[in-house]
mmCIF file of C-alpha atoms in Angstrom:
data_model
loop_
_atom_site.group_PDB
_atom_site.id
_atom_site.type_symbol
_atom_site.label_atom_id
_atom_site.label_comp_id
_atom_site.label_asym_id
_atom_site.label_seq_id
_atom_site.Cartn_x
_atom_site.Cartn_y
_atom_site.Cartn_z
ATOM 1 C CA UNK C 1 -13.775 -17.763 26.843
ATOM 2 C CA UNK C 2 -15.403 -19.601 29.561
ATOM 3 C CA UNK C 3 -18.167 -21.023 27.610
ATOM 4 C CA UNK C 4 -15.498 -22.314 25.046
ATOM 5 C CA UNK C 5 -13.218 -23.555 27.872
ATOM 6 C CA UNK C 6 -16.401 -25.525 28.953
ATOM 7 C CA UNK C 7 -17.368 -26.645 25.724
ATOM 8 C CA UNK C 8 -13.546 -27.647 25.091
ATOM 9 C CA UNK C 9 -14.103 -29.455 28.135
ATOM 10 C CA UNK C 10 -17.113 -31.455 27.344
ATOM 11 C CA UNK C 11 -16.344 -32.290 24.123
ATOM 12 C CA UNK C 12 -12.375 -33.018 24.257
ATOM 13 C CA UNK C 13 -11.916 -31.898 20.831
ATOM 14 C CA UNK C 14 -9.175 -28.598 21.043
ATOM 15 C CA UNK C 15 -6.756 -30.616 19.028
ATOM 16 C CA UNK C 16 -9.517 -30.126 15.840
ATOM 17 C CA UNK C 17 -9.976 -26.251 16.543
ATOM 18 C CA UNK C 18 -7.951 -23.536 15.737
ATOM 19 C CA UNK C 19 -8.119 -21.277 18.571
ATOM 20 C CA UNK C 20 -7.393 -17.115 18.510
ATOM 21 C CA UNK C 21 -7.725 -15.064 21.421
ATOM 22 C CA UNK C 22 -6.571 -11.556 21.984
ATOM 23 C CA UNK C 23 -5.685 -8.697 24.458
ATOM 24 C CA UNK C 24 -7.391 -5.304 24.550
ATOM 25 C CA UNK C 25 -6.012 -2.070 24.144
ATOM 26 C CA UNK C 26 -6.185 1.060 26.219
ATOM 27 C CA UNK C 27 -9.857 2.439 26.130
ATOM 28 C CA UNK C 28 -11.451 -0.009 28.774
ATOM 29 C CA UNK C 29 -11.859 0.719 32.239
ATOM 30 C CA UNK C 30 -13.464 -2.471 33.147
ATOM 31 C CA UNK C 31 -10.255 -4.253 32.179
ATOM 32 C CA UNK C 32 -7.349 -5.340 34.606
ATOM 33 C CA UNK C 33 -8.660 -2.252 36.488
ATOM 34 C CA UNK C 34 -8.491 0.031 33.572
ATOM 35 C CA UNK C 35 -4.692 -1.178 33.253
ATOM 36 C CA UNK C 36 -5.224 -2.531 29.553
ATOM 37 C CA UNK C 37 -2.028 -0.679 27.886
ATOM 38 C CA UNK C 38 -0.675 -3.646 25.772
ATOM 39 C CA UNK C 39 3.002 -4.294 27.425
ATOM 40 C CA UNK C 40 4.922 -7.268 28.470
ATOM 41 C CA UNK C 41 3.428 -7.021 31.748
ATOM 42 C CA UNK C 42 -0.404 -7.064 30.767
ATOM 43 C CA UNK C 43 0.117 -9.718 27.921
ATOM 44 C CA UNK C 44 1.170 -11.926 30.618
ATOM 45 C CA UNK C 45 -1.840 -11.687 32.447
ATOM 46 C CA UNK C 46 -4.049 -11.752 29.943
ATOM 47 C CA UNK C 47 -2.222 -14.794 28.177
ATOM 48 C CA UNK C 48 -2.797 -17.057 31.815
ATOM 49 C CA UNK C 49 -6.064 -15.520 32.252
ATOM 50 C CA UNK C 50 -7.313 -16.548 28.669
ATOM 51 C CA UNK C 51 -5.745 -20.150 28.888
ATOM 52 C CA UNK C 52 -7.227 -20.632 32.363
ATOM 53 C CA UNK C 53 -11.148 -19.553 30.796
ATOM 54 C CA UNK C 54 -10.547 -21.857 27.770
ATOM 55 C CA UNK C 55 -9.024 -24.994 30.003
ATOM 56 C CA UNK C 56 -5.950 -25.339 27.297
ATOM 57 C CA UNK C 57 -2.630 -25.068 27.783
ATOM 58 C CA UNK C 58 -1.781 -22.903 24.098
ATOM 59 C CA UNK C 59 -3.328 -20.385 22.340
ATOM 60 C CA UNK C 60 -2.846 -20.980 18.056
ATOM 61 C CA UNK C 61 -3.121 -17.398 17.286
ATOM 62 C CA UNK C 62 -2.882 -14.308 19.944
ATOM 63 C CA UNK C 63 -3.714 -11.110 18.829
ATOM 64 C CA UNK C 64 -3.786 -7.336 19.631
ATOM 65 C CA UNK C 65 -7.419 -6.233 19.543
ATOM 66 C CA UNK C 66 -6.381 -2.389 18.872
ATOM 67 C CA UNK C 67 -3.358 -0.403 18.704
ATOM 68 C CA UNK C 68 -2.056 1.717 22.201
ATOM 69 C CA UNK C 69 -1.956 4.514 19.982
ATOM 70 C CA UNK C 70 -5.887 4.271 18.765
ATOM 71 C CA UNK C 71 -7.456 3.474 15.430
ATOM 72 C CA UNK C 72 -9.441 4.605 12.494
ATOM 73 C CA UNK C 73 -12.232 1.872 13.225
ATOM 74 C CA UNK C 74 -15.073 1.763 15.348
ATOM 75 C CA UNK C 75 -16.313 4.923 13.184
ATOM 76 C CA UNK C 76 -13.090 6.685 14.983
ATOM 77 C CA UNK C 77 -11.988 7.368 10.260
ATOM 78 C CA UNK C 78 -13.158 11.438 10.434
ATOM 79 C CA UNK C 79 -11.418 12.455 13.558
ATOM 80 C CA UNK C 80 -8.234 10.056 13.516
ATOM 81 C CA UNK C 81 -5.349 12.052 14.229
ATOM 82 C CA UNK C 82 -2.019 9.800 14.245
ATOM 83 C CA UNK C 83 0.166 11.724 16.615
ATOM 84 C CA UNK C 84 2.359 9.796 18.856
ATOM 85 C CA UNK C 85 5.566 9.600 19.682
ATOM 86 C CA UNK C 86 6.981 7.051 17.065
ATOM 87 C CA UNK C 87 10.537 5.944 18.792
ATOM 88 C CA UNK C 88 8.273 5.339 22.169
ATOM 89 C CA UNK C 89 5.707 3.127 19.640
ATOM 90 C CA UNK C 90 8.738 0.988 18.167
ATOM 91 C CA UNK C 91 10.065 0.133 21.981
ATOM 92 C CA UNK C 92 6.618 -0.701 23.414
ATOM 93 C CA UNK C 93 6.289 -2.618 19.812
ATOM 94 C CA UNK C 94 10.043 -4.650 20.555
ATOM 95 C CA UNK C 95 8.928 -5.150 23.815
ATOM 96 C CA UNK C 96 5.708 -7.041 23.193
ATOM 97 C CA UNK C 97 7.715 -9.091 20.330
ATOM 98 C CA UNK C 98 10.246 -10.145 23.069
ATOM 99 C CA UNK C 99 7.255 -11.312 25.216
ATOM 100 C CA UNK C 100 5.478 -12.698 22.270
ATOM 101 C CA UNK C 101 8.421 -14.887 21.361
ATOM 102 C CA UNK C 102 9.006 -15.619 25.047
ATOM 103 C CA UNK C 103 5.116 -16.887 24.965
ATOM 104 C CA UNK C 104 5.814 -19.300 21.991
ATOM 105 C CA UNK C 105 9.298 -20.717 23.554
ATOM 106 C CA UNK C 106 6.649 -21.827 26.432
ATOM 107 C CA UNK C 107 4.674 -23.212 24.295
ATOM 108 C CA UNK C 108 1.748 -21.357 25.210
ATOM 109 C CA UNK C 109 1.104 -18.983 21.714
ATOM 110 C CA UNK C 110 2.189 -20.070 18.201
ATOM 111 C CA UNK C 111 1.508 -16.953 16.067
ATOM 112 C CA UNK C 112 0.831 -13.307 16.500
ATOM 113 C CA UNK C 113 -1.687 -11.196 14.980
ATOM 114 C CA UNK C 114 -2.738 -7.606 15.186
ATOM 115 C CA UNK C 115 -6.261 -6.448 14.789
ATOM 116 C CA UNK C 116 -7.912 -2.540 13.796
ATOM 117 C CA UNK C 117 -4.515 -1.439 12.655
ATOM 118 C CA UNK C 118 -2.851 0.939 10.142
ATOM 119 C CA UNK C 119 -0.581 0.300 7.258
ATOM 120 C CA UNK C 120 2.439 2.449 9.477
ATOM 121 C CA UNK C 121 1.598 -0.206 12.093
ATOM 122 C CA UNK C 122 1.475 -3.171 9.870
ATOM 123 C CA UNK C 123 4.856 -2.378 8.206
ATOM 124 C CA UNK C 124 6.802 -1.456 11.055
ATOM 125 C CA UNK C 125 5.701 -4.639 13.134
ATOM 126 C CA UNK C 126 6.961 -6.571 10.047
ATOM 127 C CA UNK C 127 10.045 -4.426 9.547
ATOM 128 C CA UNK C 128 11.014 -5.039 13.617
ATOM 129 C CA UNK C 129 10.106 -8.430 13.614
ATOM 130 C CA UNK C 130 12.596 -9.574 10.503
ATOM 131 C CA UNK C 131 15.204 -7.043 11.946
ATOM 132 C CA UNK C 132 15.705 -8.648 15.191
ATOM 133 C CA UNK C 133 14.691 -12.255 14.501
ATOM 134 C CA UNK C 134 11.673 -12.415 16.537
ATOM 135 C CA UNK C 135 8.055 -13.584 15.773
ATOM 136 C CA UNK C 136 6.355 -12.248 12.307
ATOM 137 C CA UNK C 137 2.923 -11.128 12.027
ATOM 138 C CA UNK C 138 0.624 -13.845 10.705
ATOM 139 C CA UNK C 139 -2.478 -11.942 10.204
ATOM 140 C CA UNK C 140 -4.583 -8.594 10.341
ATOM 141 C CA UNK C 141 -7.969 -8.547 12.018
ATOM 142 C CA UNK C 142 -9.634 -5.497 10.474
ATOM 143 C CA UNK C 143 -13.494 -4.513 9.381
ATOM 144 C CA UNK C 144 -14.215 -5.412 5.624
ATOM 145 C CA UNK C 145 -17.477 -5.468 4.220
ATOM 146 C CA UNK C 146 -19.080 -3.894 1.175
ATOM 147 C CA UNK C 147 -19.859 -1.039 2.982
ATOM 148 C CA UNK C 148 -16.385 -0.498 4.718
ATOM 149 C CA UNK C 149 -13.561 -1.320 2.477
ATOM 150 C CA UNK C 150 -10.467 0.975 3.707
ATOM 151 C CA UNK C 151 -8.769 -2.305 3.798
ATOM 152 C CA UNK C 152 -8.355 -2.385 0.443
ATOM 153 C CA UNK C 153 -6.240 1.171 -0.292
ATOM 154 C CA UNK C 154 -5.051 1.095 2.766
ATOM 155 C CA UNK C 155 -3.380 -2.421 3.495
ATOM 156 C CA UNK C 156 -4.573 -4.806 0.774
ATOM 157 C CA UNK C 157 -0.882 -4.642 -0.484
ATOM 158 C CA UNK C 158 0.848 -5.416 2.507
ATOM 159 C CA UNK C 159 -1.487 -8.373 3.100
ATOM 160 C CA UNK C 160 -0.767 -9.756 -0.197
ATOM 161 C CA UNK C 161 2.829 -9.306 -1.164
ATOM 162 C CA UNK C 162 4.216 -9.640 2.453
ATOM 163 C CA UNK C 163 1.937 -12.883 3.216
ATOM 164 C CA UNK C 164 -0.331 -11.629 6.374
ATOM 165 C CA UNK C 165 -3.369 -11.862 5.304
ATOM 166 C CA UNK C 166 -6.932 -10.066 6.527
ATOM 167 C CA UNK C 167 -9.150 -12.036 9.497
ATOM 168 C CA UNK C 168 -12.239 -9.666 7.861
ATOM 169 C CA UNK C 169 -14.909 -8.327 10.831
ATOM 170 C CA UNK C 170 -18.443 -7.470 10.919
ATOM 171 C CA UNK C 171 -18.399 -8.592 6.710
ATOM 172 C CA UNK C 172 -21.945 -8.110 7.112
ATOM 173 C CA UNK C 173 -21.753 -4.682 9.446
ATOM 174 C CA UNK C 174 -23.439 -6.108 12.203
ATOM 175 C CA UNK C 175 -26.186 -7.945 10.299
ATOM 176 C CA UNK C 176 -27.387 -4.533 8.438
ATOM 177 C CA UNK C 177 -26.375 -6.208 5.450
ATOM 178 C CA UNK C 178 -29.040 -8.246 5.406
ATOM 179 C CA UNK C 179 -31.425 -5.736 4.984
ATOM 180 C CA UNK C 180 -33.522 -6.502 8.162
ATOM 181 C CA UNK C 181 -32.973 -2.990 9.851
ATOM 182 C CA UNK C 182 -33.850 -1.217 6.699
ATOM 183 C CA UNK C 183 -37.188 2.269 6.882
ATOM 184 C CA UNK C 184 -35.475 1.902 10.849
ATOM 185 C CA UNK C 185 -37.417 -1.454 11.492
ATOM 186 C CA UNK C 186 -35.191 -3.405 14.538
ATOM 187 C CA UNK C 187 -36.341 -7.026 14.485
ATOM 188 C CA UNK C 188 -36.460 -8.333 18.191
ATOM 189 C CA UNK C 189 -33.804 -9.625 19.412
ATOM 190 C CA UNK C 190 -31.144 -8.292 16.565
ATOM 191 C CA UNK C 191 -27.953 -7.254 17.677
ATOM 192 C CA UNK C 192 -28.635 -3.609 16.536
ATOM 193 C CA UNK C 193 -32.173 -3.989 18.691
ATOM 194 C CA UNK C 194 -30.931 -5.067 21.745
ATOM 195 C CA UNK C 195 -27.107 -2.948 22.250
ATOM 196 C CA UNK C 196 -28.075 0.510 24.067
ATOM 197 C CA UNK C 197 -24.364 1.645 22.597
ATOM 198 C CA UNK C 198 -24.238 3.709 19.303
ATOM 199 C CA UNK C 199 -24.424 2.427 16.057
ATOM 200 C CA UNK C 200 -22.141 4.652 14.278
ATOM 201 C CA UNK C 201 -22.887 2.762 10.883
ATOM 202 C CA UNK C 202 -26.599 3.526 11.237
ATOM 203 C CA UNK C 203 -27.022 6.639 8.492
ATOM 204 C CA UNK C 204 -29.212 7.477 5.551
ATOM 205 C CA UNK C 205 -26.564 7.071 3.304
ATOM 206 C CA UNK C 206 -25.644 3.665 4.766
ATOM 207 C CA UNK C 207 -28.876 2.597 4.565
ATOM 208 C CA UNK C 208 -29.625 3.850 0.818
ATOM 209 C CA UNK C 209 -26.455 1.963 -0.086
ATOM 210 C CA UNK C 210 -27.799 -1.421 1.583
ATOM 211 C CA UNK C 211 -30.583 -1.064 -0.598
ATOM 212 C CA UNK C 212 -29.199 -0.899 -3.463
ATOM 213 C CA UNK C 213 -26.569 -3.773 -2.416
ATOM 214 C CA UNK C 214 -30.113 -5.906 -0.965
ATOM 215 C CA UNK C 215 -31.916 -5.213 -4.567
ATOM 216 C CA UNK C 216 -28.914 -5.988 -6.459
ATOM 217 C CA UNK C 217 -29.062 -9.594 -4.873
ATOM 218 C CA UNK C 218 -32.270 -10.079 -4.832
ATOM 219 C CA UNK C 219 -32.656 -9.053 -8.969
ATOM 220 C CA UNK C 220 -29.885 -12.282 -9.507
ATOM 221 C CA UNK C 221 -32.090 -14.506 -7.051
ATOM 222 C CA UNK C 222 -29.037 -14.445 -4.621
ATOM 223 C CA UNK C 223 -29.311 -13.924 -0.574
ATOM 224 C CA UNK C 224 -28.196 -10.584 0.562
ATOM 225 C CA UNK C 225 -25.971 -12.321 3.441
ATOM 226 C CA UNK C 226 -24.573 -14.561 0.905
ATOM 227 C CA UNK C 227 -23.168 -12.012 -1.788
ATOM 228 C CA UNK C 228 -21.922 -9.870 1.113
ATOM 229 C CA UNK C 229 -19.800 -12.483 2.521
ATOM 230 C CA UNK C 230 -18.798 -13.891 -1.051
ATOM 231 C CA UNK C 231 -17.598 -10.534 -1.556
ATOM 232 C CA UNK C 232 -15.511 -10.506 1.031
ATOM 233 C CA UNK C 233 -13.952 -14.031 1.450
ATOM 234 C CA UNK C 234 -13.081 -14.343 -2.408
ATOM 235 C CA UNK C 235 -10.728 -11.152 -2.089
ATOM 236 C CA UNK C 236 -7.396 -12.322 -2.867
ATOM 237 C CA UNK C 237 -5.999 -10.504 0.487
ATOM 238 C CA UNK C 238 -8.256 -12.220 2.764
ATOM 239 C CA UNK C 239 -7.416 -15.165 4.716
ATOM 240 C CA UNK C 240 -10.700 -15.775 6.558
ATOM 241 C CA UNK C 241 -14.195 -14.132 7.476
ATOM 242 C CA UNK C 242 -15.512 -13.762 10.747
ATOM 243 C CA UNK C 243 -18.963 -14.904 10.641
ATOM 244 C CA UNK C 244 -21.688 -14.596 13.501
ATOM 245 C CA UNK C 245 -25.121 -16.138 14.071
ATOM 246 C CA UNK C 246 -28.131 -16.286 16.438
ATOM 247 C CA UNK C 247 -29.732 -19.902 14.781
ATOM 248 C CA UNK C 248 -29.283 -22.417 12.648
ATOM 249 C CA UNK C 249 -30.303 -21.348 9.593
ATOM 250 C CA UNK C 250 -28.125 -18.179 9.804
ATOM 251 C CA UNK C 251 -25.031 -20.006 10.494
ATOM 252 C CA UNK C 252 -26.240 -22.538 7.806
ATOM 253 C CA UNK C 253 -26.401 -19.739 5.333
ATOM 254 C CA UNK C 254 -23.330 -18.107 6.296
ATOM 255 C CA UNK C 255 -21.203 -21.216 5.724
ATOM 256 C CA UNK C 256 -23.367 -22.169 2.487
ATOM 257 C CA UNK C 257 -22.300 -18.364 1.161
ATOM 258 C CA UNK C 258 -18.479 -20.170 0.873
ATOM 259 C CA UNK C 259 -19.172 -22.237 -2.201
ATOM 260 C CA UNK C 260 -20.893 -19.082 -4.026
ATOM 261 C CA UNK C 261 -18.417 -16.949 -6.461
ATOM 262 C CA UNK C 262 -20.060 -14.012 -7.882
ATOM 263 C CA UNK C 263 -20.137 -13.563 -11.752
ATOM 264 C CA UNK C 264 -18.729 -10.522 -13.298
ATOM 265 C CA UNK C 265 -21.349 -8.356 -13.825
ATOM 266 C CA UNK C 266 -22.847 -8.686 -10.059
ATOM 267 C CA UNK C 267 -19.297 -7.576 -9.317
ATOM 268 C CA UNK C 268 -18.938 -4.281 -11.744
ATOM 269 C CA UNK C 269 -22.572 -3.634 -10.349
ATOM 270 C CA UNK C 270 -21.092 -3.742 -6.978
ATOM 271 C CA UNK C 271 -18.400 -1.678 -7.685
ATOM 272 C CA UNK C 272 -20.922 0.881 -9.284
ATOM 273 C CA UNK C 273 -22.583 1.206 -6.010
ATOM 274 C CA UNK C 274 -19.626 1.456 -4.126
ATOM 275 C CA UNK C 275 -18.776 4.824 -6.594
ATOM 276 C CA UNK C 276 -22.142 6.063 -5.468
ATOM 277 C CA UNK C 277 -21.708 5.594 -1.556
ATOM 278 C CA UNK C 278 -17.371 5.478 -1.212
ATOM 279 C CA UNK C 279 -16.390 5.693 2.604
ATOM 280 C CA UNK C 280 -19.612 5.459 4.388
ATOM 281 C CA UNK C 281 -18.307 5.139 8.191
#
């Protein structure tokens, strides 16, 4: 946030950007002290904090990176167990919509989003918000790729028919898409190469999938990049992708990948992989 408070800064154009931040959820212990539960208190802090790093006096879209009560992503899909207490969940979820709407009375958020969360989560926001007139949910900011699409049994519905559409991460799953980490080759300075975390989508079955998904582009003289993010931003429940590059020419390629539509038999062959290697992470 600093760097883009800087570069707001230097370049005096944050009326031509659309700007999304978020808060974290529990989970970090570097964060406010390990304090990161997402409450009225914390989203105050973290609301001045972020508009103090980015030198601008509102936020366009503020978002919840994770839910208090944990996720399915981040690999978390084969040992997710939802139990919570779910009359606690709806307070602490009134109680950040009061702050949330106190936030965009100061003028200092304009729309909420949530991020890595469920279709129980999704609904009830929704279902609180319209209840007790207080800000709606504009968007969801969950992973979608080829190779992770729970979005789409899971919430593609809700994204559709009750207008919040996805903000789709890691659409190429951290660059593996590409094909560049393929036989366990790590190219120097790739994100993959250079994290010393785990890479939970780093299998054999992942990586027999990518090359499948790598040949399939390569046999209709397509870039591998390009059909993955095609995929994803010409799904009719997605709003945007989130797209990341080290250079020019990725970033070039990434935004070129928006004027490509996939013909119909690219996307049955997709799906025919995708029967092959369903649920990979």
């Amino acid at each position: 946030e600093t760097i883009i408070g800087n570069w707001f800064a230097s370049r005096l154009n944050r009326d031509k950007i659309i700007l999304a931040s978020k808060i974290t959820g529990p989970g970090l212990a570097w964060v406010r002290g390990g304090d990161s539960v997402i409450n009225k208190k914390n989203i105050l802090l973290a609301v001045e904090g972020s508009l103090k790093r980015l030198q601008t006096d509102y936020i366009d879209l503020y978002q919840l990176h994770w839910p208090n009560r944990g996720s399915y992503h981040f690999g978390q899909i084969w040992g997710f167990s939802p139990k919570f207490d779910a009359q606690a969940e709806e307070d602490n979820f009134l109680e950040v919509l009061h702050t949330m709407q106190m936030l965009i009375q100061e003028g200092k958020i304009r729309h909420i989003g949530l991020s890595n969360e469920t279709a129980w989560g999704v609904t009830k926001w929704l279902q609180l918000a319209e209840k007790n007139n207080l800000p709606r949910i504009a968007s969801i900011q969950n992973e979608y790729s080829l190779l992770c699409r729970h979005f789409e049994p899971d919430l593609s519905e809700i994204a559709i028919h009750e207008d919040c559409g996805l903000l789709a991460w890691s659409p190429l799953a951290r660059g593996m898409l590409s094909g560049k980490y393929l036989k366990g080759a790590r190219p120097e300075g790739a994100r993959i190469t250079i994290e010393t975390r785990p890479e939970h989508r780093v299998l054999a079955k992942t990586d027999a999938a990518i090359k499948q998904y790598v040949e399939l582009a390569a046999h209709y003289q397509i870039d591998a990049c390009q059909m993955a993010l095609s995929f994803v931003h010409n799904q009719p429940f997605v709003s945007a992708t989130l797209i990341g590059a080290t250079n020019m020419a990725q970033l070039k390629s990434n935004i070129d990948s928006l004027t490509l539509s996939l013909p119909e038999e690219i996307l049955v062959e997709i799906d025919n992989v995708r029967r092959e290697y369903p649920m990979l992470y």
